[in-house]
CSV table of C-alpha atoms in Angstrom, one decimal:
chain,number,residue,atom,x,y,z
X,203,UNK,CA,0.0,0.0,0.0
X,204,UNK,CA,1.5,3.3,-1.0
X,205,UNK,CA,0.9,6.6,0.7
X,206,UNK,CA,-1.5,7.5,-2.1
X,207,UNK,CA,-3.6,4.4,-1.3
X,208,UNK,CA,-3.7,5.0,2.5
X,209,UNK,CA,-7.3,4.8,3.5
X,210,UNK,CA,-8.9,8.2,3.9
X,211,UNK,CA,-10.2,7.3,7.3
X,212,UNK,CA,-6.7,6.9,8.6
X,213,UNK,CA,-5.5,10.2,7.1
X,214,UNK,CA,-8.5,12.0,8.6
X,215,UNK,CA,-7.9,10.3,12.0
X,216,UNK,CA,-4.3,11.3,12.2
X,217,UNK,CA,-5.0,14.8,11.1
X,218,UNK,CA,-7.8,15.2,13.6
X,219,UNK,CA,-5.5,14.2,16.5
X,220,UNK,CA,-3.0,16.9,15.7
X,221,UNK,CA,0.0,14.8,16.6
X,222,UNK,CA,2.8,17.0,17.8
X,223,UNK,CA,6.5,16.3,17.2
X,224,UNK,CA,7.2,15.1,20.8
X,225,UNK,CA,3.9,13.2,21.4
X,226,UNK,CA,4.0,9.7,22.8
X,227,UNK,CA,1.1,7.9,21.0
X,228,UNK,CA,-0.5,4.5,21.4
X,229,UNK,CA,-2.5,3.0,18.6
X,230,UNK,CA,-4.9,0.2,19.5
X,231,UNK,CA,-5.5,-2.2,16.6
X,232,UNK,CA,-2.9,-1.0,14.2
X,233,UNK,CA,-3.4,-3.6,11.5
X,234,UNK,CA,-0.8,-3.3,8.8
X,235,UNK,CA,0.7,-0.1,10.1
X,236,UNK,CA,-0.6,2.6,7.7
X,237,UNK,CA,-1.6,5.0,10.6
X,238,UNK,CA,1.7,4.2,12.3
X,239,UNK,CA,3.5,5.6,9.1
X,240,UNK,CA,1.3,8.7,9.1
X,241,UNK,CA,2.0,9.4,12.8
X,242,UNK,CA,5.8,8.8,12.4
X,243,UNK,CA,5.8,11.4,9.6
X,244,UNK,CA,4.7,14.0,12.2
X,245,UNK,CA,7.1,12.9,15.0
X,246,UNK,CA,10.5,14.4,15.8
X,247,UNK,CA,11.5,13.0,19.2
X,248,UNK,CA,8.1,11.5,20.0
X,249,UNK,CA,7.2,7.9,19.6
X,250,UNK,CA,4.3,5.7,18.6
X,251,UNK,CA,3.6,2.3,20.2
X,252,UNK,CA,1.1,0.2,18.2
X,253,UNK,CA,-0.6,-3.0,19.2
X,254,UNK,CA,-2.6,-5.6,17.4
X,255,UNK,CA,-3.8,-9.1,18.2
X,256,UNK,CA,-2.6,-10.4,14.8
X,257,UNK,CA,0.9,-11.6,14.4
X,258,UNK,CA,0.5,-11.3,10.6
X,259,UNK,CA,-0.7,-7.7,10.9
X,260,UNK,CA,2.2,-6.7,13.2
X,261,UNK,CA,4.7,-8.4,10.8
X,262,UNK,CA,3.3,-6.3,7.9
X,263,UNK,CA,3.4,-3.2,10.1
X,264,UNK,CA,7.0,-3.8,11.0
X,265,UNK,CA,7.9,-4.2,7.4
X,266,UNK,CA,6.1,-1.1,6.4
X,267,UNK,CA,7.6,0.9,9.2
X,268,UNK,CA,11.1,-0.7,9.2
X,269,UNK,CA,13.1,2.6,9.3
X,270,UNK,CA,10.9,4.0,12.1
X,271,UNK,CA,11.2,0.7,14.1
X,272,UNK,CA,15.0,0.6,13.7
X,273,UNK,CA,15.2,4.3,14.8
X,274,UNK,CA,13.0,3.5,17.9
X,275,UNK,CA,10.3,5.9,16.8
X,276,UNK,CA,7.8,3.1,16.3
X,277,UNK,CA,7.4,0.1,18.6
X,278,UNK,CA,5.0,-2.6,17.6
X,279,UNK,CA,3.6,-5.4,19.8
X,280,UNK,CA,1.5,-8.5,19.2
X,281,UNK,CA,-1.0,-8.2,22.1
X,282,UNK,CA,-4.6,-7.5,22.8
X,283,UNK,CA,-5.5,-4.3,24.6
X,284,UNK,CA,-6.6,-6.1,27.7
X,285,UNK,CA,-3.2,-8.0,27.9
X,286,UNK,CA,-1.0,-5.0,27.1
X,287,UNK,CA,1.3,-3.7,29.9
X,288,UNK,CA,2.5,-0.1,29.7
X,289,UNK,CA,3.7,2.3,32.4
X,290,UNK,CA,1.3,4.7,34.0
X,291,UNK,CA,1.3,8.0,32.1
X,292,UNK,CA,3.3,6.6,29.2
X,293,UNK,CA,1.1,8.2,26.4
X,294,UNK,CA,-0.1,11.7,25.5
X,295,UNK,CA,-2.6,10.3,23.0
X,296,UNK,CA,-4.3,7.0,22.6
X,297,UNK,CA,-6.3,6.3,19.4
X,298,UNK,CA,-8.2,3.5,17.7
X,299,UNK,CA,-9.8,3.3,14.2
X,300,UNK,CA,-12.7,0.9,13.7
X,301,UNK,CA,-12.2,-0.9,17.0
X,302,UNK,CA,-15.7,-1.9,17.9
X,303,UNK,CA,-15.2,-2.9,21.6
X,304,UNK,CA,-15.9,0.7,22.6
X,305,UNK,CA,-19.5,0.6,21.4
X,306,UNK,CA,-20.6,-3.0,21.2
X,307,UNK,CA,-20.1,-3.9,24.8
X,308,UNK,CA,-18.9,-2.3,28.1
X,309,UNK,CA,-15.3,-1.2,27.7
X,310,UNK,CA,-14.9,-0.6,31.4
X,311,UNK,CA,-11.8,-2.8,31.9
X,312,UNK,CA,-10.1,-1.4,28.8
X,313,UNK,CA,-10.9,2.2,29.8
X,314,UNK,CA,-9.3,1.7,33.2
X,315,UNK,CA,-6.1,0.6,31.5
X,316,UNK,CA,-6.2,3.5,29.0
X,317,UNK,CA,-6.8,5.9,31.8
X,318,UNK,CA,-3.7,4.7,33.7
X,319,UNK,CA,-1.6,4.8,30.5
X,320,UNK,CA,-2.6,8.4,29.6
X,321,UNK,CA,-0.4,11.2,31.0
X,322,UNK,CA,-2.3,14.0,32.8
X,323,UNK,CA,-4.2,15.9,30.1
X,324,UNK,CA,-3.8,13.1,27.7
X,325,UNK,CA,-6.5,12.4,25.1
X,326,UNK,CA,-8.4,9.4,23.9
X,327,UNK,CA,-9.4,9.6,20.2
X,328,UNK,CA,-11.8,7.0,18.8
X,329,UNK,CA,-12.8,6.8,15.1
X,330,UNK,CA,-15.1,4.7,13.0
X,331,UNK,CA,-15.9,4.6,9.3
X,332,UNK,CA,-19.5,3.5,9.7
X,333,UNK,CA,-21.4,1.8,6.9
X,334,UNK,CA,-24.2,4.5,6.7
X,335,UNK,CA,-25.7,7.3,8.6
X,336,UNK,CA,-27.8,5.1,10.9
X,337,UNK,CA,-24.8,3.1,12.1
X,338,UNK,CA,-22.8,6.3,12.5
X,339,UNK,CA,-25.5,7.8,14.7
X,340,UNK,CA,-25.7,4.6,16.7
X,341,UNK,CA,-22.0,4.6,17.4
X,342,UNK,CA,-22.0,8.4,18.2
X,343,UNK,CA,-24.8,7.8,20.7
X,344,UNK,CA,-23.3,4.7,22.4
X,345,UNK,CA,-19.7,5.7,22.9
X,346,UNK,CA,-19.8,8.9,25.0
X,347,UNK,CA,-21.8,7.4,27.8
X,348,UNK,CA,-19.4,4.4,28.0
X,349,UNK,CA,-16.4,6.8,28.1
X,350,UNK,CA,-18.1,9.0,30.7
X,351,UNK,CA,-18.9,6.0,32.9
X,352,UNK,CA,-15.2,5.0,32.4
X,353,UNK,CA,-14.0,8.2,33.9
X,354,UNK,CA,-13.4,10.3,30.8
X,355,UNK,CA,-14.7,13.8,29.9
X,356,UNK,CA,-16.1,14.0,26.4
X,357,UNK,CA,-14.6,16.9,24.4
X,358,UNK,CA,-16.2,16.3,21.0
X,359,UNK,CA,-18.4,13.9,19.1
X,360,UNK,CA,-18.9,14.0,15.3
X,361,UNK,CA,-20.7,11.5,13.1
X,362,UNK,CA,-19.8,12.5,9.6
X,363,UNK,CA,-17.8,11.8,7.5
X,364,UNK,CA,-16.0,9.8,10.1
X,365,UNK,CA,-17.4,9.1,13.6
X,366,UNK,CA,-15.0,10.7,16.0
X,367,UNK,CA,-15.2,10.8,19.8
X,368,UNK,CA,-12.5,12.7,21.6
X,369,UNK,CA,-12.2,12.5,25.4
X,370,UNK,CA,-9.8,13.3,28.2
X,371,UNK,CA,-9.1,11.7,31.6
X,372,UNK,CA,-11.4,13.2,34.2
């Protein structure tokens, strides 16, 4: 996949997060590493850590981001969110694109982990490319209450063209 063929949802997500050069970023469910590459292009001293359950996906992400991995800018792990282990306050931004656990069931356990891993003032950025307006509205309605219950303060919710929910630790 070339930069020109990077999915628009990933380009929009990374742009919306306004990644700064020194940010410490965690991506949940990185797939083949396209968003990792987009984030790395914005970093100068910062890092991105990316996780995915799929060993195949992480292998592809490592290949795609070989230079950033060698430089220590990108660190990629085969693990699930619930099994990941990071230091408290390790990240300024945590994001996920099309990770459904935040709206299809209670993400309470995962939100406790994310809350610990976020630095004070850190942001959680969740994105979905929904298959239609009705599904986008459903996601946009279900996610904020789950995040609020998990101890986050909702900053913004948009449902078009990409569902986006941005929250901060309370």
